Short mmCIF file of C-alpha atoms and ligand atoms in Angstrom, two decimals:
data_model
loop_
_atom_site.label_atom_id
_atom_site.label_comp_id
_atom_site.label_asym_id
_atom_site.label_seq_id
_atom_site.Cartn_x
_atom_site.Cartn_y
_atom_site.Cartn_z
CA MET A 275 0.02 0.06 -0.01
CA THR A 276 1.58 3.31 -0.91
CA ALA A 277 1.08 6.45 0.97
CA LEU A 278 -1.42 7.67 -1.87
CA ASP A 279 -3.64 4.73 -1.26
CA ARG A 280 -4.05 5.81 2.45
CA ALA A 281 -5.16 9.50 1.25
CA HIS A 282 -8.94 9.35 1.67
CA ASN A 283 -9.52 13.29 1.24
CA ILE A 284 -7.99 16.28 0.18
CA GLU A 285 -6.52 17.15 3.56
CA ASP A 286 -4.63 13.83 3.44
CA LEU A 287 -3.05 14.86 -0.01
CA ARG A 288 -2.29 18.27 1.49
CA ARG A 289 -0.29 16.49 4.30
CA LEU A 290 1.55 14.27 1.88
CA ALA A 291 2.44 17.39 -0.37
CA LYS A 292 3.63 19.24 2.90
CA ARG A 293 6.02 16.12 3.54
CA ARG A 294 7.43 16.03 -0.01
CA LEU A 295 7.77 19.70 -0.65
CA PRO A 296 10.37 22.16 0.65
CA GLN A 297 8.57 24.57 2.92
CA ALA A 298 8.87 27.40 0.28
CA MET A 299 7.02 25.30 -2.43
CA PHE A 300 4.33 24.06 -0.09
CA ASP A 301 3.72 27.66 1.28
CA TYR A 302 3.32 29.01 -2.24
CA ILE A 303 0.74 26.72 -2.77
CA ASP A 304 -1.07 26.78 0.53
CA GLY A 305 -0.67 30.54 1.58
CA GLY A 306 -2.75 33.51 0.76
CA ALA A 307 -2.58 37.20 0.94
CA GLU A 308 -1.57 38.84 4.22
CA ASP A 309 -3.53 37.73 7.28
CA GLU A 310 -5.15 34.90 4.84
CA GLY A 311 -8.71 36.00 6.39
CA THR A 312 -10.21 35.51 2.92
CA MET A 313 -8.69 32.26 2.16
CA ARG A 314 -10.10 30.92 5.53
CA GLY A 315 -13.28 32.74 4.78
CA ASN A 316 -13.75 30.78 1.63
CA ARG A 317 -13.70 27.54 3.79
CA ASP A 318 -15.91 28.98 6.57
CA ALA A 319 -18.61 30.19 4.06
CA PHE A 320 -19.10 26.45 3.09
CA CYS A 321 -19.76 25.49 6.73
CA GLU A 322 -22.33 28.21 7.14
CA VAL A 323 -24.55 26.45 4.54
CA SER A 324 -26.25 23.16 5.41
CA LEU A 325 -27.63 20.70 3.09
CA ILE A 326 -31.33 19.51 3.43
CA PRO A 327 -31.66 16.15 2.08
CA ARG A 328 -34.68 14.43 0.50
CA GLN A 329 -35.55 10.85 1.32
CA LEU A 330 -36.84 7.63 -0.58
CA VAL A 331 -35.59 8.77 -4.07
CA ASP A 332 -34.23 6.02 -6.29
CA VAL A 333 -30.67 7.00 -6.37
CA SER A 334 -29.25 4.01 -7.82
CA LYS A 335 -27.94 5.91 -10.71
CA VAL A 336 -26.56 9.37 -9.88
CA ASP A 337 -25.13 11.50 -12.97
CA PRO A 338 -22.95 14.48 -12.03
CA LYS A 339 -22.30 15.46 -15.68
CA THR A 340 -22.83 18.91 -16.91
CA THR A 341 -21.55 21.39 -19.66
CA ALA A 342 -19.07 24.16 -19.36
CA PHE A 343 -17.98 26.49 -22.30
CA GLY A 344 -20.08 24.32 -24.67
CA CYS A 345 -18.05 21.28 -23.71
CA ASP A 346 -19.58 18.19 -22.01
CA ILE A 347 -17.89 17.38 -18.66
CA ASP A 348 -18.33 14.48 -16.66
CA LEU A 349 -17.80 16.19 -13.48
CA PRO A 350 -19.21 19.39 -12.09
CA PHE A 351 -15.66 20.69 -11.26
CA MET A 352 -12.80 21.83 -13.49
CA ILE A 353 -9.07 22.57 -13.09
CA ALA A 354 -8.16 26.24 -12.22
CA PRO A 355 -5.30 27.83 -13.83
CA THR A 356 -2.21 27.85 -11.57
CA GLY A 357 1.33 29.01 -12.49
CA MET A 358 4.76 27.14 -12.66
CA SER A 359 3.50 23.55 -11.83
CA ALA A 360 6.97 22.37 -12.68
CA MET A 361 8.14 23.64 -9.48
CA PHE A 362 6.06 20.98 -7.51
CA HIS A 363 6.68 18.00 -9.63
CA PRO A 364 8.23 17.26 -13.16
CA ASP A 365 4.85 15.94 -14.39
CA ALA A 366 3.91 19.55 -14.15
CA GLU A 367 0.95 20.91 -16.41
CA ARG A 368 1.01 17.93 -18.89
CA GLY A 369 0.47 15.54 -15.94
CA VAL A 370 -2.45 17.46 -14.68
CA ALA A 371 -3.96 18.19 -18.25
CA ARG A 372 -3.71 14.01 -18.65
CA ALA A 373 -5.30 13.52 -15.45
CA ALA A 374 -8.21 16.01 -16.16
CA GLY A 375 -8.71 14.56 -19.53
CA ARG A 376 -9.09 10.77 -18.13
CA SER A 377 -11.53 12.22 -15.33
CA GLY A 378 -13.54 13.82 -18.03
CA THR A 379 -13.02 17.45 -16.99
CA LEU A 380 -11.70 20.57 -18.53
CA TYR A 381 -8.08 21.66 -17.79
CA SER A 382 -7.05 25.43 -17.64
CA LEU A 383 -3.57 26.40 -18.51
CA SER A 384 -2.08 29.56 -16.89
CA THR A 385 -0.03 32.21 -18.98
CA MET A 386 2.33 31.64 -16.06
CA GLY A 387 2.56 27.88 -16.61
CA SER A 388 5.72 26.04 -17.00
CA THR A 389 4.56 24.18 -20.25
CA SER A 390 3.44 25.70 -23.52
CA ILE A 391 0.04 26.25 -24.85
CA GLU A 392 1.16 23.86 -27.67
CA ASP A 393 2.75 21.21 -25.51
CA VAL A 394 -0.35 20.82 -23.28
CA ALA A 395 -2.66 20.68 -26.35
CA ALA A 396 -0.49 17.65 -27.65
CA SER A 397 -0.35 15.77 -24.33
CA SER A 398 -4.02 15.65 -23.81
CA SER A 399 -7.15 15.55 -26.10
CA GLY A 400 -9.48 16.53 -23.08
CA SER A 401 -11.26 19.93 -23.09
CA LYS A 402 -8.98 22.85 -22.29
CA ALA A 403 -8.95 26.63 -21.53
CA PHE A 404 -6.08 29.19 -21.56
CA GLN A 405 -6.02 31.94 -18.98
CA ILE A 406 -4.50 35.46 -19.74
CA TYR A 407 -4.21 38.39 -17.90
CA ALA A 408 -4.26 41.90 -19.26
CA PHE A 409 -0.97 42.79 -20.78
CA ARG A 410 0.59 46.23 -21.22
CA ASP A 411 1.61 44.92 -24.58
CA ARG A 412 -1.50 44.40 -26.41
CA ALA A 413 0.46 42.53 -29.01
CA LEU A 414 1.12 39.74 -26.45
CA THR A 415 -2.52 39.27 -25.67
CA SER A 416 -3.16 38.94 -29.41
CA GLU A 417 -0.36 36.45 -29.67
CA PHE A 418 -1.69 34.46 -26.94
CA ILE A 419 -5.24 34.56 -28.48
CA GLU A 420 -3.91 33.32 -31.77
CA ARG A 421 -1.98 30.46 -30.32
CA ALA A 422 -4.96 29.34 -28.25
CA ARG A 423 -7.06 29.32 -31.30
CA SER A 424 -4.45 27.59 -33.45
CA ALA A 425 -4.01 24.80 -30.61
CA ARG A 426 -7.75 24.43 -30.45
CA TYR A 427 -8.54 25.41 -26.98
CA ASP A 428 -12.09 25.55 -26.09
CA ALA A 429 -12.30 28.56 -24.07
CA LEU A 430 -10.21 31.50 -22.85
CA ILE A 431 -10.38 32.86 -19.22
CA LEU A 432 -9.45 36.57 -18.62
CA THR A 433 -8.21 36.94 -14.87
CA VAL A 434 -9.22 40.47 -13.86
CA ASP A 435 -8.20 40.32 -10.00
CA VAL A 436 -4.62 41.01 -10.43
CA PRO A 437 -4.25 44.66 -11.28
CA VAL A 438 -1.37 44.55 -8.84
CA ALA A 439 0.21 41.54 -7.15
CA GLY A 440 -1.35 40.37 -3.84
CA ASN A 441 0.84 40.70 -0.74
CA ARG A 442 1.72 36.97 0.11
CA GLU A 443 3.71 37.28 3.28
CA ARG A 444 4.66 33.66 3.45
CA ASP A 445 6.25 33.85 0.06
CA LEU A 446 8.15 37.05 1.15
CA ARG A 447 9.32 35.19 4.37
CA ASN A 448 10.46 32.14 2.32
CA GLY A 449 12.30 34.05 -0.44
CA MET A 450 9.72 32.91 -2.90
CA THR A 451 10.04 36.12 -4.87
CA LEU A 452 11.12 36.85 -8.43
CA PRO A 453 13.92 36.43 -8.47
CA PRO A 454 14.16 33.95 -5.80
CA ALA A 455 15.93 34.93 -2.44
CA LEU A 456 16.11 31.60 -0.42
CA GLY A 457 18.24 32.17 2.47
CA LEU A 458 20.53 29.77 4.03
CA MET A 459 17.50 28.05 6.10
CA GLY A 460 15.52 27.85 2.82
CA ILE A 461 18.56 26.00 1.03
CA LEU A 462 19.04 23.65 3.74
CA ASP A 463 15.33 22.91 3.81
CA ILE A 464 15.46 22.15 0.15
CA ALA A 465 18.52 19.77 0.69
CA ARG A 466 16.36 18.01 3.41
CA HIS A 467 13.65 17.21 1.01
CA TRP A 468 16.05 15.11 -1.15
CA ARG A 469 13.04 13.44 -3.10
CA TRP A 470 11.80 16.72 -4.51
CA SER A 471 15.33 17.88 -5.04
CA LEU A 472 16.31 14.76 -7.06
CA ASP A 473 13.34 15.15 -9.10
CA TYR A 474 13.93 18.83 -9.68
CA VAL A 475 17.36 18.66 -10.65
CA ARG A 476 16.79 15.60 -13.13
CA ALA A 477 13.91 17.48 -14.82
CA PRO A 478 14.47 19.90 -17.60
CA ARG A 479 15.23 23.46 -16.42
CA MET A 480 11.91 25.19 -15.42
CA THR A 481 10.88 28.13 -17.39
CA LEU A 482 7.76 30.19 -18.10
CA ALA A 483 7.12 28.33 -21.24
CA ASN A 484 4.62 30.55 -22.85
CA VAL A 485 6.77 33.62 -22.81
CA ALA A 486 10.12 31.42 -23.47
CA HIS A 487 10.66 33.17 -26.76
CA ARG A 488 10.61 36.52 -25.17
CA ILE A 489 13.26 35.37 -22.85
CA ALA A 490 15.24 34.26 -25.78
CA GLU A 491 14.57 37.37 -27.52
CA ALA A 492 15.88 39.51 -24.50
CA ASN A 493 18.55 37.04 -23.87
CA ALA A 494 17.39 37.01 -20.26
CA ASP A 495 17.63 34.77 -17.38
CA ILE A 496 14.75 34.02 -14.94
CA SER A 497 15.39 37.16 -12.89
CA THR A 498 15.24 39.64 -15.56
CA LEU A 499 12.34 37.65 -17.17
CA SER A 500 10.46 38.30 -13.98
CA GLY A 501 10.84 42.03 -14.26
CA TYR A 502 9.63 41.85 -17.91
CA ILE A 503 6.67 39.91 -16.84
CA ALA A 504 5.93 42.19 -13.73
CA ASN A 505 6.22 45.07 -16.34
CA GLN A 506 3.82 43.31 -18.49
CA PHE A 507 1.00 43.14 -16.03
CA SER A 508 -1.35 46.13 -16.80
CA SER A 509 -2.70 48.15 -13.73
CA SER A 510 -4.90 50.08 -16.22
CA MET A 511 -7.01 47.44 -17.66
CA THR A 512 -10.75 48.57 -18.18
CA TRP A 513 -13.91 46.92 -19.22
CA ASP A 514 -13.32 48.27 -22.83
CA ASP A 515 -10.14 46.13 -22.87
CA ALA A 516 -12.24 43.10 -21.75
CA ARG A 517 -14.64 43.80 -24.62
CA SER A 518 -11.92 43.98 -27.16
CA ILE A 519 -10.46 40.76 -25.95
CA ALA A 520 -13.99 39.07 -26.14
CA GLU A 521 -14.29 40.41 -29.78
CA GLU A 522 -10.86 39.43 -30.86
CA TRP A 523 -11.27 35.85 -29.44
CA GLY A 524 -14.82 35.48 -30.59
CA GLY A 525 -15.31 32.03 -28.75
CA PRO A 526 -16.36 31.16 -25.11
CA LEU A 527 -14.97 33.51 -22.65
CA ALA A 528 -14.91 33.63 -18.97
CA ILE A 529 -13.98 36.64 -16.77
CA LYS A 530 -12.40 35.39 -13.71
CA GLY A 531 -12.31 37.24 -10.41
CA VAL A 532 -15.72 38.80 -10.41
CA LEU A 533 -17.49 39.49 -6.78
CA HIS A 534 -19.82 42.28 -7.37
CA PRO A 535 -23.05 41.80 -9.08
CA ASP A 536 -22.77 45.01 -11.27
CA ASP A 537 -19.34 43.60 -12.44
CA ALA A 538 -21.04 40.36 -13.32
CA ARG A 539 -23.60 42.62 -15.39
CA ARG A 540 -20.67 44.43 -17.05
CA ALA A 541 -18.72 41.11 -17.94
CA VAL A 542 -21.86 39.95 -19.73
CA ASP A 543 -22.29 43.48 -21.50
CA ALA A 544 -18.42 43.19 -22.44
CA GLY A 545 -19.37 39.80 -24.34
CA ALA A 546 -18.27 37.28 -21.39
CA SER A 547 -20.15 33.86 -22.02
CA ALA A 548 -19.20 33.10 -18.27
CA VAL A 549 -18.09 34.68 -15.01
CA VAL A 550 -15.96 32.70 -12.30
CA VAL A 551 -16.86 34.13 -9.02
CA SER A 552 -13.40 34.00 -7.42
CA ASN A 553 -11.21 35.93 -5.18
CA HIS A 554 -8.01 33.94 -6.52
CA GLY A 555 -8.19 31.50 -3.54
CA GLY A 556 -7.57 34.48 -1.20
CA ARG A 557 -4.32 35.27 -2.83
CA GLN A 558 -4.93 38.89 -3.78
CA LEU A 559 -7.53 41.07 -1.77
CA ASP A 560 -7.17 39.86 1.73
CA GLY A 561 -10.72 40.82 3.41
CA ALA A 562 -12.54 40.36 0.11
CA ILE A 563 -15.84 38.52 0.40
CA ALA A 564 -15.74 34.71 0.24
CA SER A 565 -16.59 33.37 -3.08
CA MET A 566 -19.68 31.40 -1.82
CA ASP A 567 -21.02 34.45 0.03
CA ALA A 568 -20.83 36.50 -3.32
CA LEU A 569 -22.38 33.76 -5.49
CA PRO A 570 -26.11 34.25 -4.85
CA GLY A 571 -26.21 37.92 -5.80
CA ILE A 572 -24.25 37.17 -9.00
CA VAL A 573 -26.48 34.42 -9.84
CA ASP A 574 -29.46 36.48 -9.34
CA ALA A 575 -27.82 39.29 -11.35
CA ILE A 576 -26.76 37.35 -14.52
CA GLY A 577 -27.56 33.55 -14.05
CA ASP A 578 -30.04 33.56 -16.87
CA ARG A 579 -27.54 35.35 -19.22
CA CYS A 580 -24.34 33.71 -18.91
CA GLU A 581 -22.66 30.44 -17.13
CA VAL A 582 -21.68 31.36 -13.60
CA PHE A 583 -18.69 29.21 -12.13
CA LEU A 584 -17.26 29.40 -8.52
CA ASP A 585 -13.85 28.70 -7.05
CA GLY A 586 -12.09 29.17 -3.72
CA GLY A 587 -12.10 27.00 -0.84
CA ILE A 588 -13.64 23.85 -2.32
CA ARG A 589 -12.00 20.76 -0.37
CA ARG A 590 -15.02 18.40 -0.48
CA GLY A 591 -17.77 16.97 -2.87
CA SER A 592 -20.34 18.53 -0.34
CA ASP A 593 -18.68 22.16 -1.14
CA ILE A 594 -19.35 21.48 -4.86
CA VAL A 595 -22.96 20.32 -4.40
CA LYS A 596 -23.62 23.40 -2.03
CA ALA A 597 -22.25 25.75 -4.69
CA ILE A 598 -24.39 23.91 -7.48
CA ALA A 599 -27.56 24.25 -5.40
CA LEU A 600 -26.82 27.77 -4.92
CA GLY A 601 -26.74 28.42 -8.61
CA ALA A 602 -23.27 27.70 -9.91
CA LYS A 603 -23.32 25.95 -13.21
CA ALA A 604 -19.86 24.09 -12.12
CA CYS A 605 -16.96 24.91 -9.87
CA PHE A 606 -13.11 25.27 -10.29
CA VAL A 607 -10.44 23.77 -7.88
CA GLY A 608 -6.94 25.03 -7.43
CA ARG A 609 -5.08 23.67 -4.38
CA PRO A 610 -6.81 20.49 -4.13
CA TYR A 611 -5.03 19.19 -7.25
CA LEU A 612 -1.90 21.21 -6.52
CA TYR A 613 -1.70 19.09 -3.29
CA GLY A 614 -2.03 15.79 -5.33
CA LEU A 615 0.61 17.03 -7.69
CA GLY A 616 2.98 17.96 -4.82
CA ALA A 617 2.41 14.57 -3.13
CA ALA A 618 2.92 12.41 -6.15
CA GLY A 619 2.79 13.98 -9.55
CA GLU A 620 0.12 12.95 -12.08
CA ALA A 621 -1.02 10.02 -10.13
CA GLY A 622 -1.65 12.42 -7.10
CA VAL A 623 -3.79 14.91 -9.33
CA GLU A 624 -5.69 11.82 -10.23
CA GLU A 625 -6.22 10.77 -6.78
CA ALA A 626 -7.53 14.30 -5.92
CA LEU A 627 -9.99 14.38 -8.78
CA THR A 628 -11.16 10.74 -7.90
CA ILE A 629 -11.65 11.71 -4.20
CA LEU A 630 -13.57 14.88 -5.21
CA ALA A 631 -15.78 13.02 -7.82
CA SER A 632 -16.54 10.06 -5.57
CA GLU A 633 -17.56 12.54 -2.77
CA THR A 634 -19.73 14.50 -5.20
CA ARG A 635 -21.63 11.47 -6.36
CA ARG A 636 -22.04 10.24 -2.75
CA VAL A 637 -23.41 13.47 -1.57
CA MET A 638 -25.81 13.79 -4.37
CA ALA A 639 -27.16 10.18 -3.51
CA LEU A 640 -27.58 11.22 0.13
CA MET A 641 -29.34 14.45 -1.02
CA GLY A 642 -31.76 12.38 -3.12
CA ALA A 643 -30.48 14.18 -6.31
CA THR A 644 -29.82 12.01 -9.30
CA ALA A 645 -28.77 15.01 -11.50
CA LEU A 646 -27.48 18.40 -10.79
CA GLY A 647 -30.88 19.71 -11.89
CA ASP A 648 -32.23 18.40 -8.84
CA LEU A 649 -30.15 20.73 -6.71
CA ASP A 650 -31.45 24.15 -5.90
CA ARG A 651 -31.77 26.53 -3.23
CA THR A 652 -34.52 24.65 -1.39
CA CYS A 653 -31.79 21.87 -0.64
CA LEU A 654 -29.97 24.48 1.45
CA SER A 655 -30.28 26.17 4.97
CA HIS A 656 -28.10 29.19 5.47
CA ARG A 657 -27.43 29.64 9.16
CA THR A 658 -26.71 33.40 8.87
CA LEU A 659 -29.57 34.14 6.42
CA ALA A 660 -31.91 32.02 8.57
CA ALA A 661 -30.92 33.80 11.61
CA SER A 662 -31.46 37.29 10.00
CA SER A 663 -34.99 36.42 8.56
CA HIS A 664 -36.03 35.25 11.79
CA GLN A 665 -34.91 38.46 13.39
CA ARG A 666 -37.15 40.29 10.74
CA GLY A 667 -39.97 37.98 11.75
CA GLU A 668 -40.13 36.09 8.49
C1 FMN B 820 -0.30 28.25 -6.53
C2 FMN B 820 -1.40 28.95 -7.08
C3 FMN B 820 -1.24 29.61 -8.27
C4 FMN B 820 -1.99 30.31 -9.01
N1 FMN B 820 -1.85 30.98 -10.30
C5 FMN B 820 -2.77 31.36 -10.92
C6 FMN B 820 -2.81 31.93 -12.02
O1 FMN B 820 -1.57 31.90 -12.69
N2 FMN B 820 -3.82 32.44 -12.71
C7 FMN B 820 -5.00 32.67 -12.22
O2 FMN B 820 -5.99 33.14 -12.95
N3 FMN B 820 -5.23 32.07 -11.02
C8 FMN B 820 -4.18 31.66 -10.31
N4 FMN B 820 -4.45 30.98 -9.13
C9 FMN B 820 -5.86 30.94 -8.52
C10 FMN B 820 -6.59 29.69 -8.93
O3 FMN B 820 -6.89 29.90 -10.28
C11 FMN B 820 -7.94 29.63 -8.22
O4 FMN B 820 -8.64 30.97 -8.49
C12 FMN B 820 -7.73 29.31 -6.68
O5 FMN B 820 -6.71 28.43 -6.58
C13 FMN B 820 -9.10 28.91 -6.23
O6 FMN B 820 -9.11 28.52 -4.85
P1 FMN B 820 -8.59 27.02 -4.30
O7 FMN B 820 -7.26 26.88 -4.40
O8 FMN B 820 -9.03 27.17 -2.79
O9 FMN B 820 -9.35 25.91 -5.02
C14 FMN B 820 -3.47 30.32 -8.33
C15 FMN B 820 -3.63 29.60 -7.20
C16 FMN B 820 -2.65 28.92 -6.59
C17 FMN B 820 -3.01 28.13 -5.20
#
């Protein structure tokens, strides 16, 4: 029996990742901005919502499949874009994309990924989205749109919650900055995690593969590249830029990082076919509303006009069921699969997806729901809302 066989939930995978990864790498996945209040709030918000099951329903067949971006997906959760997966395991983005494809769900590649748009496309025939930011150099955005189109990506995700970088203090403390500034303790810790170190030195040198050609053009190393990238992030993007990106892409587009119903309306007006209700997993604005708390207002504002997805804090199938009952079409998960990747590469990612899939099916059966369409707000009790409507005498 391997350690992976003994992982029964996402928290078990988190513990395994913590054991295999040097602290700086683990904290880069696990941490959030400043006091990490929003990151914790994402989890707490799920605990505030309780499920009300229906009994004596034939649940011998439960089917959690749905569609997202016009693609059929077997599971109501997808892979959120995250950067630099090669830092955690040499299987990196290719391994995650393959595991997602085998599980029948959609993989999202980050601009900041360590594998190129084209290499990910070649490694898995599953559904795929490419995530971009607003770049100062509009030609770079156009280049990404063209490359995603040529490589037959199904959707584009425009992340809008990074007008400036979040303040992640664990990373500052650990020297996980660009360029890296690992102190002596950090280097000793890396040496202590010899399995990870061996994998890392045997693997091809990590690069930010989607901008690799720009590195070559600039004849730059990773530190000057980081300056180049930081310089490329635009702090002056507006809804007009989102509209022009939507027009240029012309296909399914999600705007990711929306937390206000008015912004959700503006996203639809700008041409988005989906919004992702997200606070970047609590990695950007600490103090921001939990995704699950923002969801109902956004569903009410635009749920009949476009797809609404949610991410942030999902660690259990029951969290996914709650989000869907509250009106999300599907969810994205970030850290759950990164813990799997950090613990055991592609096999660990597959384990994370299998755990979430089997939990989702089991919770649906226990809820008396044979399909996602059986889940709605009548399946939920919200402690805070219930208390306030009680106070109002409703
Ligand atoms: C290590 C890490 C790197 C991330 N990198 C990106 C990124 O490059 N682009 C992006 O849009 N979101 C990025 N995110 C945010 C995720 O897409 C997603 O919103 C978040 O992880 C969801 O919360 P969860 O981790 O609790 O599931 C990253 C998240 C993590 C944990």
